[in-house]
mmCIF file with all atom_site columns, C-alpha atoms and ligand atoms in Angstrom:
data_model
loop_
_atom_site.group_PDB
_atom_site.id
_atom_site.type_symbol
_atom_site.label_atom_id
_atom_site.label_alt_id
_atom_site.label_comp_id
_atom_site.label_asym_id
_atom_site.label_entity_id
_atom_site.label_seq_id
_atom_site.pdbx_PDB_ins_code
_atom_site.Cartn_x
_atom_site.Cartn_y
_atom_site.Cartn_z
_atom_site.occupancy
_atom_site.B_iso_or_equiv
_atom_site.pdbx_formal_charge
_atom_site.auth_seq_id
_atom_site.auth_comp_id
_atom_site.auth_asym_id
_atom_site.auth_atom_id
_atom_site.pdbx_PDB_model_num
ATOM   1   C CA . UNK A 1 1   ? 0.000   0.000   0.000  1.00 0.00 ? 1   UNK A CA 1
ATOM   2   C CA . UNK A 1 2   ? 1.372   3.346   -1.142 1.00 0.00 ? 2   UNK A CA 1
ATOM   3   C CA . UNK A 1 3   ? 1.640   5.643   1.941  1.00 0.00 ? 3   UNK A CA 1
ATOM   4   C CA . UNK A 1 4   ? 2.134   9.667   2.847  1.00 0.00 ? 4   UNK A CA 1
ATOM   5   C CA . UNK A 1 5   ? 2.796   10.986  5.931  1.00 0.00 ? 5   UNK A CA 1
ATOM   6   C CA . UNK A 1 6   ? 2.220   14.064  7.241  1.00 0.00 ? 6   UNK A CA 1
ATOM   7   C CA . UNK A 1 7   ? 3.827   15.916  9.963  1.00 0.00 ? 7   UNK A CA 1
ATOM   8   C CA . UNK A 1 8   ? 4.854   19.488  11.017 1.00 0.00 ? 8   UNK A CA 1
ATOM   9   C CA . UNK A 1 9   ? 7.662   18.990  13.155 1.00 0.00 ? 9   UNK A CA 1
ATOM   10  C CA . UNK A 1 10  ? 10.521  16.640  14.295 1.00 0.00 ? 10  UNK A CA 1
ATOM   11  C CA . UNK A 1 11  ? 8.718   13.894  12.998 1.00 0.00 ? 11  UNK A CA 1
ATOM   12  C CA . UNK A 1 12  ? 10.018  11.126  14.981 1.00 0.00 ? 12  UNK A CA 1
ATOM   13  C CA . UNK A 1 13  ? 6.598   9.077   14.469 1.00 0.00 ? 13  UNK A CA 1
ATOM   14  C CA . UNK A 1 14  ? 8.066   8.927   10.700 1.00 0.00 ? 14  UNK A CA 1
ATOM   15  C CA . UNK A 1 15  ? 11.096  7.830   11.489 1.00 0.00 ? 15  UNK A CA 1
ATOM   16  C CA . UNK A 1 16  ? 9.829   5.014   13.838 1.00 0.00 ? 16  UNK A CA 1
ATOM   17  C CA . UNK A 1 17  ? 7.514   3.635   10.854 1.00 0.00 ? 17  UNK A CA 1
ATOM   18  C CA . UNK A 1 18  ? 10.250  4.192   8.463  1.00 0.00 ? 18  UNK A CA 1
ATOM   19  C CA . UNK A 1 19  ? 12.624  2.254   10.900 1.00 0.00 ? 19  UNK A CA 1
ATOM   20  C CA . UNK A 1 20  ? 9.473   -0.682  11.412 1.00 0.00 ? 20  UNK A CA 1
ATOM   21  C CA . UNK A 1 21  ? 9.964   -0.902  7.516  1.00 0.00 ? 21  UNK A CA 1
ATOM   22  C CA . UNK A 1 22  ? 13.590  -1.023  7.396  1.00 0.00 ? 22  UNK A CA 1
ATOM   23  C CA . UNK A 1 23  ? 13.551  -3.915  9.988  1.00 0.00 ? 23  UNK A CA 1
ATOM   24  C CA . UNK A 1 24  ? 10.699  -6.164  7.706  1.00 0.00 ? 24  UNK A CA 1
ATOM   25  C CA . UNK A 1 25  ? 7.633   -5.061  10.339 1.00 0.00 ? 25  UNK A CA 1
ATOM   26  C CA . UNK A 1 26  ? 5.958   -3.150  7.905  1.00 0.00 ? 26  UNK A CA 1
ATOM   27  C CA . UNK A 1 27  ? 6.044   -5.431  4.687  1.00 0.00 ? 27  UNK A CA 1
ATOM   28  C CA . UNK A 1 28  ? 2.815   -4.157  2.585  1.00 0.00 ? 28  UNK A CA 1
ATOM   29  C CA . UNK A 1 29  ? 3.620   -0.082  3.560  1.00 0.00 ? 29  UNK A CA 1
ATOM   30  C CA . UNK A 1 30  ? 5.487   2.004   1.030  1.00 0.00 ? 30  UNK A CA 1
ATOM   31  C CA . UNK A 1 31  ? 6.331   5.624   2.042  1.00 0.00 ? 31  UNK A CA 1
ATOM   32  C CA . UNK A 1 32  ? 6.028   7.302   -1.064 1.00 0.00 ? 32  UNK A CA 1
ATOM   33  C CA . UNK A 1 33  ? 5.508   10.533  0.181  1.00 0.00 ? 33  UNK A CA 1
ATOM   34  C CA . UNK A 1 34  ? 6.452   13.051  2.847  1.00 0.00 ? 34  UNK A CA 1
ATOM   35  C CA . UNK A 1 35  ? 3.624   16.273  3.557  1.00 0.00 ? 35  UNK A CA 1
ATOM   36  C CA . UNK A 1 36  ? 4.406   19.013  5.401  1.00 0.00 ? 36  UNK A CA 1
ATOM   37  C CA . UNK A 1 37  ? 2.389   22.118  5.876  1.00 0.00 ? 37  UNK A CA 1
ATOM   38  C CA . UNK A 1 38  ? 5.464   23.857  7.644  1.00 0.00 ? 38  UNK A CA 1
ATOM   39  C CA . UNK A 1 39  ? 8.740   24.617  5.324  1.00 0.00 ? 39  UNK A CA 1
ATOM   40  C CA . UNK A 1 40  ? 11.205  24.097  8.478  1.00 0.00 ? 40  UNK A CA 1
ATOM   41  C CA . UNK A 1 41  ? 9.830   20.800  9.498  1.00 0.00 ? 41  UNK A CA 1
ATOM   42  C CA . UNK A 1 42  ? 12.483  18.137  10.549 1.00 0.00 ? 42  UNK A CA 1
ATOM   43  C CA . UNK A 1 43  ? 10.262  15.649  8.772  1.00 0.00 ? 43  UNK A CA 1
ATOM   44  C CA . UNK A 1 44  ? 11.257  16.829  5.497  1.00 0.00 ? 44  UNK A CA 1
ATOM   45  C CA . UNK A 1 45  ? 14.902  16.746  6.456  1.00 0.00 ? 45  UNK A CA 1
ATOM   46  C CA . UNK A 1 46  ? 14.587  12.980  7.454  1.00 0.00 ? 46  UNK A CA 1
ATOM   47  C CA . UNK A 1 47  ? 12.259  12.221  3.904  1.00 0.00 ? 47  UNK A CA 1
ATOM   48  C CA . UNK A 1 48  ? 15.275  13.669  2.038  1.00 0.00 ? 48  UNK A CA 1
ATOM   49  C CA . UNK A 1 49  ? 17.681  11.889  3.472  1.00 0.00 ? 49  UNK A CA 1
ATOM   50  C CA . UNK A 1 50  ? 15.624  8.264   2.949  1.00 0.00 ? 50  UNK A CA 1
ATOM   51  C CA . UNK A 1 51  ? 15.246  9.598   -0.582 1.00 0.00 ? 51  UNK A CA 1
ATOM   52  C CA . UNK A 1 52  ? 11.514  10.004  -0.123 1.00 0.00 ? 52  UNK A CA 1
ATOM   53  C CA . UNK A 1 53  ? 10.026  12.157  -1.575 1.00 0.00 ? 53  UNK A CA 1
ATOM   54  C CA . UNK A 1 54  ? 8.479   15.751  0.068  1.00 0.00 ? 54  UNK A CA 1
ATOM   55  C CA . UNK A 1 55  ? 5.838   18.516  -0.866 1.00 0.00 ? 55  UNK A CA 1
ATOM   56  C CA . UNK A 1 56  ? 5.441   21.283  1.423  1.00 0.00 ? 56  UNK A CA 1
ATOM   57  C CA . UNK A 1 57  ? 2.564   24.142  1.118  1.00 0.00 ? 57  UNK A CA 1
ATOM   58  C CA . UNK A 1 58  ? 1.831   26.430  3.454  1.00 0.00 ? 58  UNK A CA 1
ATOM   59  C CA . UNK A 1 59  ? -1.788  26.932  4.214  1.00 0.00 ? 59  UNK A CA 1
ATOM   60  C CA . UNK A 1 60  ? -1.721  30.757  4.228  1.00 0.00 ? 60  UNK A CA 1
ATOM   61  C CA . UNK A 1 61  ? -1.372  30.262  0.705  1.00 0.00 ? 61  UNK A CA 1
ATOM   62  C CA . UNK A 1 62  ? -4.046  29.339  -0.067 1.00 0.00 ? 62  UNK A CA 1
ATOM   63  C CA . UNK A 1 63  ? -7.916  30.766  0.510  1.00 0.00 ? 63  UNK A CA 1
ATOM   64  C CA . UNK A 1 64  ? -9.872  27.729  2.118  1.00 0.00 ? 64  UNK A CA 1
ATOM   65  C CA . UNK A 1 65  ? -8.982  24.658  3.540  1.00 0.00 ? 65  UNK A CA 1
ATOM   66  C CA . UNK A 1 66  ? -10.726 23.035  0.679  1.00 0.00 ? 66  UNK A CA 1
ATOM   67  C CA . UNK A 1 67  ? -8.550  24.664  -1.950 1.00 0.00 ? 67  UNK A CA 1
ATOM   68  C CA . UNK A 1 68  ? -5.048  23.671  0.432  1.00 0.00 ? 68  UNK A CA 1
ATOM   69  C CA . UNK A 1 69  ? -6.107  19.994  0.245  1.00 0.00 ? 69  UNK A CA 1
ATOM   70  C CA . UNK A 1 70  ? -7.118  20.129  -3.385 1.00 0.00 ? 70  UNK A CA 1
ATOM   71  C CA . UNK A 1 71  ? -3.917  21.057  -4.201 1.00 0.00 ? 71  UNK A CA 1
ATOM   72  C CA . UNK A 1 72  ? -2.224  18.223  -1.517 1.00 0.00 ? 72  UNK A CA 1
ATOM   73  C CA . UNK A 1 73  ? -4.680  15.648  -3.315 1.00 0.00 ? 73  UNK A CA 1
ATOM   74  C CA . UNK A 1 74  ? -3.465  16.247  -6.976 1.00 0.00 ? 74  UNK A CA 1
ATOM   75  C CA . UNK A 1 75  ? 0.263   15.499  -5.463 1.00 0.00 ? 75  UNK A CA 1
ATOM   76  C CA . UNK A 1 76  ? -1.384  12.460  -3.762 1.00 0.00 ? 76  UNK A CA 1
ATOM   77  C CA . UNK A 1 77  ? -3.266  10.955  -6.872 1.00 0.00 ? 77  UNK A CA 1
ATOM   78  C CA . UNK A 1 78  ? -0.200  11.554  -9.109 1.00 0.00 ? 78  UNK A CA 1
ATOM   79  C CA . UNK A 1 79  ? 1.630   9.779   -6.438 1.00 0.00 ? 79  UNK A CA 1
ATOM   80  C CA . UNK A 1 80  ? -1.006  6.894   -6.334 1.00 0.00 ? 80  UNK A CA 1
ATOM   81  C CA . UNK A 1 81  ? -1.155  7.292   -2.525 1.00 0.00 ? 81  UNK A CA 1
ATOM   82  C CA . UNK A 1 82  ? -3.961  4.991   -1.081 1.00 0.00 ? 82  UNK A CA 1
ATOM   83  C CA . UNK A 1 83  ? -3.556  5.922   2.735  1.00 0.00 ? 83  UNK A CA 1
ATOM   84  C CA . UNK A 1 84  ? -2.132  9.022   5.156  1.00 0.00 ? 84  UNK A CA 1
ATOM   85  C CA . UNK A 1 85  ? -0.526  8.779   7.858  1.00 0.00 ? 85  UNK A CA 1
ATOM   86  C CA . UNK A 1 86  ? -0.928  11.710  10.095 1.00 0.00 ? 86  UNK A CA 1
ATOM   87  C CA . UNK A 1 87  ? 2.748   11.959  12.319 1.00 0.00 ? 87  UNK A CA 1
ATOM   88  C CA . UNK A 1 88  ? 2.557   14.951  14.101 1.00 0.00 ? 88  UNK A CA 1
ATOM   89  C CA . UNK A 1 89  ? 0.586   16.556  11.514 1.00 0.00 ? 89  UNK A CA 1
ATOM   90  C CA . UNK A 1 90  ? -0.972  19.968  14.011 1.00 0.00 ? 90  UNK A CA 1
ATOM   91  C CA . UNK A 1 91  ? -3.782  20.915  11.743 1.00 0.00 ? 91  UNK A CA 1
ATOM   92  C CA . UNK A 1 92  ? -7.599  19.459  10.925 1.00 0.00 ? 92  UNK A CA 1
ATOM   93  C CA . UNK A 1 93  ? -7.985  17.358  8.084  1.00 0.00 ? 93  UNK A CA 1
ATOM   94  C CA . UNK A 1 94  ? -11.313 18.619  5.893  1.00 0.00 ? 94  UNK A CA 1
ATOM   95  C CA . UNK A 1 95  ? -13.710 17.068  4.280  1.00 0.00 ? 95  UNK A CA 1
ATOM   96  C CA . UNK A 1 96  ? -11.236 17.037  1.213  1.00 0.00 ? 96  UNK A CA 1
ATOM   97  C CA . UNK A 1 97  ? -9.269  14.784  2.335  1.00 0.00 ? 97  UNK A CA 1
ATOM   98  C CA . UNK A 1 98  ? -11.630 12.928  4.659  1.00 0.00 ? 98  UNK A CA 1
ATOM   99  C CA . UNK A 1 99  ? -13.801 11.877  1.374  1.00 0.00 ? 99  UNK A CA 1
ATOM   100 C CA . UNK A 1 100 ? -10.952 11.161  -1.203 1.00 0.00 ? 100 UNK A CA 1
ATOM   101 C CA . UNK A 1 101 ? -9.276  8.707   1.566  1.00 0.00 ? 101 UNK A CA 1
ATOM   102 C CA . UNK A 1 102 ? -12.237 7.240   4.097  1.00 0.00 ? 102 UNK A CA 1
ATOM   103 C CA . UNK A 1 103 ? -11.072 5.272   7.211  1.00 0.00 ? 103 UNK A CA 1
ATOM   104 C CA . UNK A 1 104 ? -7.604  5.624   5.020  1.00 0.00 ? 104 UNK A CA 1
ATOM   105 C CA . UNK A 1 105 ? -6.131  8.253   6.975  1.00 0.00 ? 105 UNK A CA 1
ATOM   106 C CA . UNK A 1 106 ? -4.761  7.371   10.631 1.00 0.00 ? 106 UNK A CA 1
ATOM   107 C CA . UNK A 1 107 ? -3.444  9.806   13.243 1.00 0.00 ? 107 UNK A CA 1
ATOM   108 C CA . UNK A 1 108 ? -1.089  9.056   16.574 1.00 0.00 ? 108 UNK A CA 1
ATOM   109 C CA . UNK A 1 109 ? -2.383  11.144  19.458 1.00 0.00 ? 109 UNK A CA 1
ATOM   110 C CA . UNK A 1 110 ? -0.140  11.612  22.971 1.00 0.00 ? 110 UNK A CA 1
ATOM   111 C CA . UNK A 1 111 ? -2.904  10.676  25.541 1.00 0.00 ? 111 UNK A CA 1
ATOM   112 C CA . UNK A 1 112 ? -5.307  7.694   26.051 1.00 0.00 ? 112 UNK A CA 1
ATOM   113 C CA . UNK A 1 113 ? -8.744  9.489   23.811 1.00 0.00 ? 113 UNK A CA 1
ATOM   114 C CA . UNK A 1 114 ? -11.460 10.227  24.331 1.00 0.00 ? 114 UNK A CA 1
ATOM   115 C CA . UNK A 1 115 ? -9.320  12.052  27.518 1.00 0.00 ? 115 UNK A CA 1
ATOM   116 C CA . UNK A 1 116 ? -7.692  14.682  26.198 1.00 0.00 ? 116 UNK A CA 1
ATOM   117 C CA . UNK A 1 117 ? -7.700  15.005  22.696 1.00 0.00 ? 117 UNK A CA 1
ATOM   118 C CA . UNK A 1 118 ? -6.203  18.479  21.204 1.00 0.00 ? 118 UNK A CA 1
ATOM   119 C CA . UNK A 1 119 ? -2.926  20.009  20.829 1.00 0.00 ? 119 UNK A CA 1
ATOM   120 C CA . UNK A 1 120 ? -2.285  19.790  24.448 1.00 0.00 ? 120 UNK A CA 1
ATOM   121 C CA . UNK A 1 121 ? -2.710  16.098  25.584 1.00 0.00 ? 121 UNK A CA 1
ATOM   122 C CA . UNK A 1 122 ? 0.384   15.520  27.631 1.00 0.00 ? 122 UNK A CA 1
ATOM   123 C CA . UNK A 1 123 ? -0.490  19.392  29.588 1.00 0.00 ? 123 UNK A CA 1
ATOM   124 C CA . UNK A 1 124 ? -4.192  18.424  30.091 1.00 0.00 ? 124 UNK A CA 1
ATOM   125 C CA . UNK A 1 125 ? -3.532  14.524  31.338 1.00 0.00 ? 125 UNK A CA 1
ATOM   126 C CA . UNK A 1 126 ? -0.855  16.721  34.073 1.00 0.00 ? 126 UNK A CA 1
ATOM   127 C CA . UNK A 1 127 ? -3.081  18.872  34.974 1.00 0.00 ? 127 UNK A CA 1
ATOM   128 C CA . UNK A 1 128 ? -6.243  16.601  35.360 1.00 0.00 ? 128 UNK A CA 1
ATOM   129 C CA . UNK A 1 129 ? -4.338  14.209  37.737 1.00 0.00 ? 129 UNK A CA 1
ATOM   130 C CA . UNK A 1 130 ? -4.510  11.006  36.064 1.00 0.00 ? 130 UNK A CA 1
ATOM   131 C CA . UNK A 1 131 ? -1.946  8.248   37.538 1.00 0.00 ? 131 UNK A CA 1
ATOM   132 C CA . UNK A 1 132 ? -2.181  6.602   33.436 1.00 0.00 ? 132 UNK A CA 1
ATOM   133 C CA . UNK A 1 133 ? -1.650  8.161   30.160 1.00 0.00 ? 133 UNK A CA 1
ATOM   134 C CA . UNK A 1 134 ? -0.585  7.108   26.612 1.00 0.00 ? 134 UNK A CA 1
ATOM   135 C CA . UNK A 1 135 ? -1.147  7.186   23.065 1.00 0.00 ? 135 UNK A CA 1
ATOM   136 C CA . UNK A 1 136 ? -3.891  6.229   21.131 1.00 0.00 ? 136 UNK A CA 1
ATOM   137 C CA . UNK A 1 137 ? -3.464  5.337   17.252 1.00 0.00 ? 137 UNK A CA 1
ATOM   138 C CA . UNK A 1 138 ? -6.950  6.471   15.680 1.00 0.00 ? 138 UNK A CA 1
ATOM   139 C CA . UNK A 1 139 ? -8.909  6.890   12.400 1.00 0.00 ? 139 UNK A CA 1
ATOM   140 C CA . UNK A 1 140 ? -9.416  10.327  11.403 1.00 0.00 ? 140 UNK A CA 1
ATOM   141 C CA . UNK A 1 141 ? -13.058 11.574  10.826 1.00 0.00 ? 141 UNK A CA 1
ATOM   142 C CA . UNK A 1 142 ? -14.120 15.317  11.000 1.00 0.00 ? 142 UNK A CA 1
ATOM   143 C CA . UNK A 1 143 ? -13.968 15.905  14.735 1.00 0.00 ? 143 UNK A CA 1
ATOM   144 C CA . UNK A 1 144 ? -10.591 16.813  17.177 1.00 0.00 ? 144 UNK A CA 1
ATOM   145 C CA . UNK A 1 145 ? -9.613  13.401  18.082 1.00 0.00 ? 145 UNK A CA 1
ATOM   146 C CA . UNK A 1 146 ? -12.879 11.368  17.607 1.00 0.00 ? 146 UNK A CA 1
ATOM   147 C CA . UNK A 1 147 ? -12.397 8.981   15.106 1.00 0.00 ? 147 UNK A CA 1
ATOM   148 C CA . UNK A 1 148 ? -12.361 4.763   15.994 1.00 0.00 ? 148 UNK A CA 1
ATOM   149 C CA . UNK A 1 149 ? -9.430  3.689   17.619 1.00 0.00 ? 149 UNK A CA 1
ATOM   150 C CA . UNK A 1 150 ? -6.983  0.967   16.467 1.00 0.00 ? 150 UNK A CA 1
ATOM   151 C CA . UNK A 1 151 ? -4.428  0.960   19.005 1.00 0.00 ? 151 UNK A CA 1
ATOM   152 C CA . UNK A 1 152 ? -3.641  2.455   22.455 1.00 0.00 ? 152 UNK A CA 1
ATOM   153 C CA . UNK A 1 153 ? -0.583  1.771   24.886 1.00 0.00 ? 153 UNK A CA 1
ATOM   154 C CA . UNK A 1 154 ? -0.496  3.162   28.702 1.00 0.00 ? 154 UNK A CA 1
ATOM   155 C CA . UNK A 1 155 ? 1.804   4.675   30.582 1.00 0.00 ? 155 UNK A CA 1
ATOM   156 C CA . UNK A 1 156 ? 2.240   5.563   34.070 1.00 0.00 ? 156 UNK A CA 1
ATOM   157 C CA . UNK A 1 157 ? 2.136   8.880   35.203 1.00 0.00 ? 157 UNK A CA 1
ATOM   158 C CA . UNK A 1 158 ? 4.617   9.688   37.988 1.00 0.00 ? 158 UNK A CA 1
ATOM   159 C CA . UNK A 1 159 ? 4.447   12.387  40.493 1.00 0.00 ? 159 UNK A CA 1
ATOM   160 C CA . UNK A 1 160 ? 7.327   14.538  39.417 1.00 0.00 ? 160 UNK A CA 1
ATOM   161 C CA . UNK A 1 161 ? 6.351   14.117  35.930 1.00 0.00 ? 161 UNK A CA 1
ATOM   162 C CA . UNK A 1 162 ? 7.050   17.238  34.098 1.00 0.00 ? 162 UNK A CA 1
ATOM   163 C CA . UNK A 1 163 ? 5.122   17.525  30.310 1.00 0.00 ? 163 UNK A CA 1
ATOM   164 C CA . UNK A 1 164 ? 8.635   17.076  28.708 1.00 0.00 ? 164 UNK A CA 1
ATOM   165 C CA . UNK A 1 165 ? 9.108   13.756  30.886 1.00 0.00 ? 165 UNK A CA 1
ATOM   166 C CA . UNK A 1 166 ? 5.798   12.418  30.000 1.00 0.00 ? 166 UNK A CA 1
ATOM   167 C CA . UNK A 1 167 ? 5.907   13.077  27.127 1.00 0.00 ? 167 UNK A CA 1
ATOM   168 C CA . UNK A 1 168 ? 9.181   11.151  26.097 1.00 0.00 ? 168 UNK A CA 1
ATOM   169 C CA . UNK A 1 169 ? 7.654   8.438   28.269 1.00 0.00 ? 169 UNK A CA 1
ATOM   170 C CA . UNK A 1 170 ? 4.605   8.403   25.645 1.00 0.00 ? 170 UNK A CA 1
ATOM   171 C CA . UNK A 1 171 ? 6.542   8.896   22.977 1.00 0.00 ? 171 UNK A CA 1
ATOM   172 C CA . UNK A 1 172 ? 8.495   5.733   23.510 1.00 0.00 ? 172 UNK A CA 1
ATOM   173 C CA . UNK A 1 173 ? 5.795   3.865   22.941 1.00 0.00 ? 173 UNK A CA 1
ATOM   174 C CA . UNK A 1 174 ? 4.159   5.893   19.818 1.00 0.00 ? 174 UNK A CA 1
ATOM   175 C CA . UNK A 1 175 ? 6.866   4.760   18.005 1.00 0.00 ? 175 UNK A CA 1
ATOM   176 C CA . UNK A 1 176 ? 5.889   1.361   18.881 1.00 0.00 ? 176 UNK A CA 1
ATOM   177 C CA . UNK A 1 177 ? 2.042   1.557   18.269 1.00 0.00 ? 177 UNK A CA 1
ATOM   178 C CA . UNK A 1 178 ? 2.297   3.692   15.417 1.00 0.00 ? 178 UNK A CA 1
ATOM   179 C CA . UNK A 1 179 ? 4.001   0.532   13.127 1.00 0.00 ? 179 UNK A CA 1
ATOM   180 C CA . UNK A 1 180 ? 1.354   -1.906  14.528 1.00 0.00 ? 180 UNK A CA 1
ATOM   181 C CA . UNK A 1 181 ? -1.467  0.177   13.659 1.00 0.00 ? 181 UNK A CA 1
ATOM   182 C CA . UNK A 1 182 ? -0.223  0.800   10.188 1.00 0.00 ? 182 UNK A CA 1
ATOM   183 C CA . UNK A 1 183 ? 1.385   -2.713  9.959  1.00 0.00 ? 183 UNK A CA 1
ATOM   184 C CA . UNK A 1 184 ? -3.001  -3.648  10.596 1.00 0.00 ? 184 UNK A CA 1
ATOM   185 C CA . UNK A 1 185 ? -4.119  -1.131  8.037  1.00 0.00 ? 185 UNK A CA 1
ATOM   186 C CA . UNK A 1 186 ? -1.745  -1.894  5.047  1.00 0.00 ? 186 UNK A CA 1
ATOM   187 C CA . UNK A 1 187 ? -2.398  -5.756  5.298  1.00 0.00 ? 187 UNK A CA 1
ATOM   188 C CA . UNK A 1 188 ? -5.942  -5.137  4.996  1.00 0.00 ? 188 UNK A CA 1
ATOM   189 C CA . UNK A 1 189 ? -6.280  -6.412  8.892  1.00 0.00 ? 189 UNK A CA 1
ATOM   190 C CA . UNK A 1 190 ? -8.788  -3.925  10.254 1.00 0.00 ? 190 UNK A CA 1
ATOM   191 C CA . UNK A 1 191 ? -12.624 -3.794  9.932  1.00 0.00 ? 191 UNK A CA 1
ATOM   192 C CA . UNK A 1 192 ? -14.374 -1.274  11.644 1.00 0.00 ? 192 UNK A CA 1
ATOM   193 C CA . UNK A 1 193 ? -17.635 -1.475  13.133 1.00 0.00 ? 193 UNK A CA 1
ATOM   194 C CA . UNK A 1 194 ? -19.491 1.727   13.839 1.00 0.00 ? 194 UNK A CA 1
ATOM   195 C CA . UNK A 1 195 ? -17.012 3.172   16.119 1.00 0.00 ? 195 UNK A CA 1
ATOM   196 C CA . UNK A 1 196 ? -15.581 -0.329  17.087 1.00 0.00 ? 196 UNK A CA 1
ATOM   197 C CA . UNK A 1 197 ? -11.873 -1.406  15.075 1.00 0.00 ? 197 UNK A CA 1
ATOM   198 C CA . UNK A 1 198 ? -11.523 -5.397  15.235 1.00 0.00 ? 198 UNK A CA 1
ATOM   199 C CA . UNK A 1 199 ? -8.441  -6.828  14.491 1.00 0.00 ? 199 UNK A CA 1
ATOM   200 C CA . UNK A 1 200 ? -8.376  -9.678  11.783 1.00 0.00 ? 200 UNK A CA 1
ATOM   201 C CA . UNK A 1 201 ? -5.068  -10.543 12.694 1.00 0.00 ? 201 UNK A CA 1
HETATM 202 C C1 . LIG B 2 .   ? 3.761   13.270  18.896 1.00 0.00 ? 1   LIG B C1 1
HETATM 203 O O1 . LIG B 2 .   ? 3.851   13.164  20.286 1.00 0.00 ? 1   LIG B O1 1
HETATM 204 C C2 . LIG B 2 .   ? 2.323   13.113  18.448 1.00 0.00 ? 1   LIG B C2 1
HETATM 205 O O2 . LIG B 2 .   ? 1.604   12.193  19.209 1.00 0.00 ? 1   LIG B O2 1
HETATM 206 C C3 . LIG B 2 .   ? 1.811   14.521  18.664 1.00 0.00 ? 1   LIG B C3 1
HETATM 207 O O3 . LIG B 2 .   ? 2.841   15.347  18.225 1.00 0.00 ? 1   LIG B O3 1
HETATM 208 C C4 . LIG B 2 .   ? 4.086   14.686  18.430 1.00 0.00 ? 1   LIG B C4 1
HETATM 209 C C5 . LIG B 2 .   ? 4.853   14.698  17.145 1.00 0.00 ? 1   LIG B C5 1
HETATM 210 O O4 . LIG B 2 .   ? 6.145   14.196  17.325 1.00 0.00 ? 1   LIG B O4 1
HETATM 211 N N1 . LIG B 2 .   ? 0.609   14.735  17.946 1.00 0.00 ? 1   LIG B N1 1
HETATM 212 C C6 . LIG B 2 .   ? -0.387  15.484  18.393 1.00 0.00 ? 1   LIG B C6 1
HETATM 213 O O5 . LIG B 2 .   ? -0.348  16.082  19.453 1.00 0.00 ? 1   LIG B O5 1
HETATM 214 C C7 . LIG B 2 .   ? -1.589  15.566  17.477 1.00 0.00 ? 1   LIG B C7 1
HETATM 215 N N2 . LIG B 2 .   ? -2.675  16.234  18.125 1.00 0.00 ? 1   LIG B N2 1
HETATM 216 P P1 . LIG B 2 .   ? 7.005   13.730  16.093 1.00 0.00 ? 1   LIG B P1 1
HETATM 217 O O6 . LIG B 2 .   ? 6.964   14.874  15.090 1.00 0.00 ? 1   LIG B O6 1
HETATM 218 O O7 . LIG B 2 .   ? 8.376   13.536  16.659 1.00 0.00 ? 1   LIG B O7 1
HETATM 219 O O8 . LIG B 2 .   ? 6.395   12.471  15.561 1.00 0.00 ? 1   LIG B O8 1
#
């Protein structure tokens, strides 16, 4: 299955499905494709240096959200992509997107959703005083965080926990649930059910 990612930033997500393909965990994923909507985003760096391919475009160019992912979607159908992978990707996907790739696009979230969905996950779990966090791997659909959930892995929080330290405690295992979800997707090893994912595998 020919993939894109998308991220804005350091984009170690990529990296750790890039790695999961490098090591034979990912066998039916190609990356094809690296998105960014932010010119200085580490995640382009990392594409170039795999010899993936990268488009950038900056939203501001554009007048509506719908014309931005027109122009992302004629890059993605000349590039045959057939899923998205959202890896650190900090803006809403549109209805665009959403209907040219249904329950084709996955995103990795910091925190165990529904708690805390939102640019803020590892902040809000801190501040609400919950003793477990994570990450939750999810289907997008048009709301913040809402979409059906493939994967989740918890972590504890600890007492001194700062957002930085939780959040390289969750990040340790993104880059391990990130690969299994989109190890599931690409081998055709997910059906969902209303808002329920089953496994095949
Ligand atoms: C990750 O922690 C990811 O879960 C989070 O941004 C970080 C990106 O790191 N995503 C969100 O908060 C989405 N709402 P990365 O660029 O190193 O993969």
């Amino acid at each position: 299955m020919r993939l894109a990612a998308f991220a804005s930033g350091r984009g170690s997500n990529f990296e750790a499905l890039l790695t999961a393909r490098d090591r034979g965990n990912l066998p039916e994923a190609e990356f094809a494709l690296l998105f960014s909507d932010k010119a200085d985003a580490r995640a382009l760096d990392v594409a170039r240096q795999r010899g993936i391919d990268t488009l950038h475009l900056s939203p501001k160019d554009f007048d509506t959200r719908a014309a931005y992912e027109e122009a992302i979607l004629v890059v993605l159908r000349e590039k045959q992509i057939e899923a998205i992978c959202l890896a650190g990707y900090m803006r809403l996907v549109g209805d665009t997107l959403l209907e040219a790739y249904p329950r084709r696009i996955l995103n990795i979230h910091p925190a165990l959703l529904p708690s805390f969905p939102g640019l803020h996950g590892h902040r809000d779990a801190l501040e609400y005083g919950v003793k477990i966090s994570g990450c939750t791997v999810h289907f997008v659909d048009a709301g913040v965080d809402t979409g059906p959930i493939v994967v989740q892995r918890a972590v504890e929080v600890r007492d001194d926990d700062t957002e930085d330290i939780l959040a390289a405690r969750i990040l340790l295992q993104e880059h391990e649930a990130y690969p299994e979800a989109v190890d599931l997707l690409t081998q055709g090893k997910l059906r969902v059910e209303d808002r329920r994912v089953i496994r095949l595998d």
